[in-house]
Coordinates of C-alpha atoms in Angstrom, one line a residue:
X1 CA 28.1 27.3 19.5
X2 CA 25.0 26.9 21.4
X3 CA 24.6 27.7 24.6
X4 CA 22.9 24.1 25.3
X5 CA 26.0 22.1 26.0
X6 CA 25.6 18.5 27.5
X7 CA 27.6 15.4 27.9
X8 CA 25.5 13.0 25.5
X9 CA 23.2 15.2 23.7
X10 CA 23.5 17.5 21.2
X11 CA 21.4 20.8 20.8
X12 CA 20.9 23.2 17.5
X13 CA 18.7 26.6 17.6
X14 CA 17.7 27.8 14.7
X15 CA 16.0 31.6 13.9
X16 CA 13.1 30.1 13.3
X17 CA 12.5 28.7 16.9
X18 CA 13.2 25.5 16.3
X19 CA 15.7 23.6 18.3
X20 CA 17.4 19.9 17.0
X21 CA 18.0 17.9 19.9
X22 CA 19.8 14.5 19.5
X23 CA 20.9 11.6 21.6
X24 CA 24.7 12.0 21.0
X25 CA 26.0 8.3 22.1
X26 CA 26.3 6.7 18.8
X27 CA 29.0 4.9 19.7
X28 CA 26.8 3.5 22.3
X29 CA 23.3 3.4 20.0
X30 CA 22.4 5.7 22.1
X31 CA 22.0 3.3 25.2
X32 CA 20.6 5.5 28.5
X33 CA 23.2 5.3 30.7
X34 CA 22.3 7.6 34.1
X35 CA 24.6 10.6 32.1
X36 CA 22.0 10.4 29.5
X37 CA 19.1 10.2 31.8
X38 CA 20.6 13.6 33.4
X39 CA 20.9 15.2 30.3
X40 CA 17.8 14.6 29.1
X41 CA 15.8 15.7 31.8
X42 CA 17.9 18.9 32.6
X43 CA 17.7 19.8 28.5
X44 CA 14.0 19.8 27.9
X45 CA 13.4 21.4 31.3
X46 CA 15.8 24.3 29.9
X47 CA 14.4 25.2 26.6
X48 CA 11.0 24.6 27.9
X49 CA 12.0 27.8 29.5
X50 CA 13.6 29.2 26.4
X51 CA 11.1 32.1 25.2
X52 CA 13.2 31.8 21.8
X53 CA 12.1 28.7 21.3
X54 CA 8.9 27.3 20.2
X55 CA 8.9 23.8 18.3
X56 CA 11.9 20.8 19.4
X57 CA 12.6 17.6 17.2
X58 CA 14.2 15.1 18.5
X59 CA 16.2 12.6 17.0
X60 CA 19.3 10.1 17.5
X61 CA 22.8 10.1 16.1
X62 CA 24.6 7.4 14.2
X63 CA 22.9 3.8 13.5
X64 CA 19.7 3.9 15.5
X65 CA 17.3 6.1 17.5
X66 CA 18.3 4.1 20.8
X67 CA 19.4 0.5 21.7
X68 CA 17.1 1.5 25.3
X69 CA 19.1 1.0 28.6
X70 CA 22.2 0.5 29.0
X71 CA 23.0 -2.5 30.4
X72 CA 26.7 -2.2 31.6
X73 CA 25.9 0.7 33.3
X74 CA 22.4 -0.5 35.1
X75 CA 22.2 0.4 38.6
X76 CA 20.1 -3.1 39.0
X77 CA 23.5 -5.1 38.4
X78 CA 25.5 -3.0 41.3
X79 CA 26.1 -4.9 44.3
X80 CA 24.8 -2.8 47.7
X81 CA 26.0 -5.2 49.9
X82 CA 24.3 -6.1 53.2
X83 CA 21.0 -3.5 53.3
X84 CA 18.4 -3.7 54.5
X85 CA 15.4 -4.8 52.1
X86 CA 13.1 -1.9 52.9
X87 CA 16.0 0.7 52.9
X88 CA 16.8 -0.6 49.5
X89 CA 13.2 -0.8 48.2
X90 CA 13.6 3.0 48.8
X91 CA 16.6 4.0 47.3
X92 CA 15.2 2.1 44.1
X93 CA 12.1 3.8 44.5
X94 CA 14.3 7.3 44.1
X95 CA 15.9 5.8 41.3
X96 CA 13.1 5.2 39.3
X97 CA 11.1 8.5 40.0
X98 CA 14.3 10.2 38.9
X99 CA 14.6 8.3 36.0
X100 CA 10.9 8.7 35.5
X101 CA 11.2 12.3 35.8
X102 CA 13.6 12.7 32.8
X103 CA 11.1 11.1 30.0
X104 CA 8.0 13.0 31.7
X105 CA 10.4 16.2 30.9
X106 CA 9.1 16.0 27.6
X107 CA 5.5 15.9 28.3
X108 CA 5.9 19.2 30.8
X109 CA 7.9 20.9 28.2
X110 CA 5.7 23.4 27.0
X111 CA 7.4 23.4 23.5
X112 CA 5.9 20.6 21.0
X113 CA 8.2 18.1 20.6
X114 CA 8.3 16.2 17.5
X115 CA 10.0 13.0 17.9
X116 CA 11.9 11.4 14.6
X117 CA 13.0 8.0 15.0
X118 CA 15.4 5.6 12.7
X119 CA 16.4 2.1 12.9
X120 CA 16.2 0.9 16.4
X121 CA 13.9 2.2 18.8
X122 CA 13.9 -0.5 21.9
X123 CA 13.1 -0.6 26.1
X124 CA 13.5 3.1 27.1
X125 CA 13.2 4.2 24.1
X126 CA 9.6 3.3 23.9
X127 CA 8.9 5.5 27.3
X128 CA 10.9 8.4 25.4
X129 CA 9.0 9.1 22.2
X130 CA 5.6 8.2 23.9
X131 CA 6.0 11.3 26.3
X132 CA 6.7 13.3 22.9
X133 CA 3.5 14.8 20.8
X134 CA 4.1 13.7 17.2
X135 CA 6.0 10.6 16.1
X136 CA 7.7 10.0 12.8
X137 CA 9.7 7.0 11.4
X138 CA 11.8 5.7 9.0
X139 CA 10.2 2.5 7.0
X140 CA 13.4 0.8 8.4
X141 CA 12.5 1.7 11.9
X142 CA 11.4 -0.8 14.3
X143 CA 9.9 -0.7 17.9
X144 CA 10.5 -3.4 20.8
X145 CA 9.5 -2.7 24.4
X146 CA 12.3 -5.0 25.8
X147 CA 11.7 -4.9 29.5
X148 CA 10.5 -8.3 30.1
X149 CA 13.1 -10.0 28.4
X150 CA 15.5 -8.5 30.8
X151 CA 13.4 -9.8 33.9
X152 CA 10.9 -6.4 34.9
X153 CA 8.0 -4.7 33.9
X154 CA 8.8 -1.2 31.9
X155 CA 8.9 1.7 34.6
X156 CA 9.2 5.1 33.4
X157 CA 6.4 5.7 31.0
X158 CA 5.2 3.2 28.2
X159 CA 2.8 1.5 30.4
X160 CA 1.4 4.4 31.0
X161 CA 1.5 6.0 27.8
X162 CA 1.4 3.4 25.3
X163 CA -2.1 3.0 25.6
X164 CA -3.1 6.3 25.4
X165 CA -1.1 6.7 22.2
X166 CA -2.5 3.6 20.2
X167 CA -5.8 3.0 22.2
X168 CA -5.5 -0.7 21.6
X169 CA -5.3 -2.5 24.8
X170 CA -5.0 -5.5 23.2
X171 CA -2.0 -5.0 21.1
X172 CA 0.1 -3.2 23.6
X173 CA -0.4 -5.7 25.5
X174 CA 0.7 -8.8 23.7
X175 CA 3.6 -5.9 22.5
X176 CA 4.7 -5.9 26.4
X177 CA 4.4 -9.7 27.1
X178 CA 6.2 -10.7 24.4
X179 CA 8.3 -7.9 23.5
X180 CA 8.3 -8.7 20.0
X181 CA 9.5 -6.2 17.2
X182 CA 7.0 -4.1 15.5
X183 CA 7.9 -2.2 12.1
X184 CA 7.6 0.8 10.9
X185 CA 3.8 -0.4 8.7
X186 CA 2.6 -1.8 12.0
X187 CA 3.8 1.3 14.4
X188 CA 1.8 3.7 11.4
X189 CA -1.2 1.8 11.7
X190 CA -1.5 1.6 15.3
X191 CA -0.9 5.6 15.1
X192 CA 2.1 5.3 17.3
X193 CA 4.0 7.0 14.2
X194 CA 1.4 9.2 11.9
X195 CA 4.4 9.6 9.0
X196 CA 6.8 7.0 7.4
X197 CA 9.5 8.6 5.5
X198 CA 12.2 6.5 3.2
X199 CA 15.4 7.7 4.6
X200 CA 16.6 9.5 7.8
X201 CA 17.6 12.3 6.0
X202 CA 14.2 12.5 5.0
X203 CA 12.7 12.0 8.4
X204 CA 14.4 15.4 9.3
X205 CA 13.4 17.1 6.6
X206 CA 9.8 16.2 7.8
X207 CA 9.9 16.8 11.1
X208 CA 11.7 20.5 10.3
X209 CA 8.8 21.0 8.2
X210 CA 6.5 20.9 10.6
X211 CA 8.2 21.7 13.3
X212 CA 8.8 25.3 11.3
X213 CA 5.3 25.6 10.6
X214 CA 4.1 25.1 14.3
X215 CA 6.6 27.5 14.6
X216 CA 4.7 30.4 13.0
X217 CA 2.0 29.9 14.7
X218 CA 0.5 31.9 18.1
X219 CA 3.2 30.5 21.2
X220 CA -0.1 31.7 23.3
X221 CA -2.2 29.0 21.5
X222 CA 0.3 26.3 20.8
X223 CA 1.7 26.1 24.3
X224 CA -1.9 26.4 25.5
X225 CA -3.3 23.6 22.8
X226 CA 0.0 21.3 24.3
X227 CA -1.2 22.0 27.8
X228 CA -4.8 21.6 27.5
X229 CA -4.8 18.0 25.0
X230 CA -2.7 16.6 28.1
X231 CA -4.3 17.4 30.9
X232 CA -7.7 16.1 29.2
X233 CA -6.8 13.2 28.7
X234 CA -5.9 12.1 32.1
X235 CA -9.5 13.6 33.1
X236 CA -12.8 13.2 32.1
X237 CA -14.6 15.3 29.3
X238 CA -16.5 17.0 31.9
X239 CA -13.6 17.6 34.1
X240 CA -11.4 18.7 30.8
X241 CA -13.6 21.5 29.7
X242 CA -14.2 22.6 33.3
X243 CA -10.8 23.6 33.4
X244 CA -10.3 24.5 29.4
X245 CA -12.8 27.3 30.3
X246 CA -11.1 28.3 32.9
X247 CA -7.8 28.1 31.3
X248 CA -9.4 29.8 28.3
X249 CA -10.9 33.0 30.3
X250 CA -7.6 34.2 30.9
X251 CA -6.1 33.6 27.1
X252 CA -8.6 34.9 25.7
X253 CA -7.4 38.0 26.2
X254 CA -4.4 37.8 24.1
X255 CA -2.9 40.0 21.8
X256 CA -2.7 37.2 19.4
X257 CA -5.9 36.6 18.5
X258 CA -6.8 40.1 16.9
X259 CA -2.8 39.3 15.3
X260 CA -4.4 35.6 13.8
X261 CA -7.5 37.0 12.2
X262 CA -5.7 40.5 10.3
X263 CA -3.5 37.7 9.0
X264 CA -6.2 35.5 7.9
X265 CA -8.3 38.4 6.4
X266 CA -5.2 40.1 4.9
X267 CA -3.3 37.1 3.8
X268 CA -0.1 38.3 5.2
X269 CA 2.1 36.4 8.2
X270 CA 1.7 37.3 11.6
X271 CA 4.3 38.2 14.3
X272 CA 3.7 36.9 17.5
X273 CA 5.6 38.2 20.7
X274 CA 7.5 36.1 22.7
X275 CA 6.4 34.3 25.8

């Protein structure tokens, strides 16, 4: 049994240092209900400190990826009675950071995370897999940010991210207007997924692959690569390798690197330590 154990997700570590985490409401389609929200934000923040761990994929049980929010559990629909506007405006603002918090879990998780998506991918789920570093899909998946059909603008991430990801301004933001589907061929060429795979149990197979790979490489210069892409690009170039060289003058000095090239030269795997 692992010792990951939440509500509505489920979590595998493997030897290897891979770790399968999935979005265990099926019954549900994976809806975010605030459970789910929780869970999510306290699992990635756990193995992000797991020093066994170096790779995640993440994936959804049953029928579809996610179905997005929840609606019969939305904290918008519950009556607060007489408050005051501004004390309200607060307690919503909490609400959202929190909820906000739980998808940008993903992107401070040091650990790539390798996000493998079937079937239905809609609202919330959008903001989930954009905070992830590689997308795959299923060529039965599809992609909808929902949000303003349901009366708001999207909140916890895809506005912010889905741009980044696609770099088409234009087409993200007809996506969010209109919240029309896009498939799986559409979602490939915009780069919001880089691989396609037939089935879902393909789509594992896949994202194991590589996540198994990334696994044998240096933690030191994964986690590092992970940390260094993000925080460039929400600077400029300048500013980003102002602070890779800084970053850089203290890693060089790792054991891993004199580890990398006898294995290069000799043609044999490396072991790297733990972090």
């Amino acid at each position: 049994m692992s010792k990951y154990q939440y509500e509505t997700i489920k979590v595998q570590v493997f030897s290897d240092g891979v770790a399968h985490v999935e979005l265990n409401r099926p019954k549900r389609l994976n809806a975010f209900n605030e459970r789910l929200v929780t869970d999510i934000g306290k699992c990635f923040t756990d193995i992000g400190a797991d020093s066994d761990i170096r790779v995640i994929v993440l994936s959804g049980s049953g029928r579809m990826f996610t179905a997005g929010l929840d609606l019969s559990e939305n904290v918008l629909l519950k009556d607060q009675g007489d408050v005051d506007v501004a004390r309200k405006a607060f307690s919503l603002q909490e609400h959202i950071r929190w909820f906000q918090g739980a998808m940008t879990s993903l992107e401070k998780c040091p650990k790539p995370i390798i996000v493998a998506m079937h079937n239905g991918v809609f609202g919330a789920g959008v903001d989930l897999c954009t905070a992830g570093d590689i997308r795959y899909a299923t060529k039965d998946a599809f992609f909808s940010v929902k949000e303003v059909d349901v009366g708001l603008a999207a909140d916890v991430g895809t506005l912010q991210r889905l741009p980044k990801v696609v770099g088409n301004a234009s087409l993200v933001r007809e996506l969010c207007y209109t919240c029309r589907t896009m498939y799986a061929d559409e979602a490939y060429r915009c780069g919001l997924v880089n691989k396609v795979l037939d089935t879902k149990e393909q789509l594992i197979e896949e994202s194991f692959k590589t996540a198994k790979l990334i696994a044998t490489k240096s933690p030191v210069a994964v986690v590092s690569t992970k940390h260094l892409l993000n925080y460039s690009r929400d600077h400029s170039v300048d500013e980003g390798l102002a602070y890779t060289a800084v970053w850089n003058s203290a890693m060089l000095m790792t054991e891993d690197i004199p580890k990398s090239i006898e294995a290069f030269v000799t043609k044999k795997s490396a072991t790297y330590s733990k972090l």
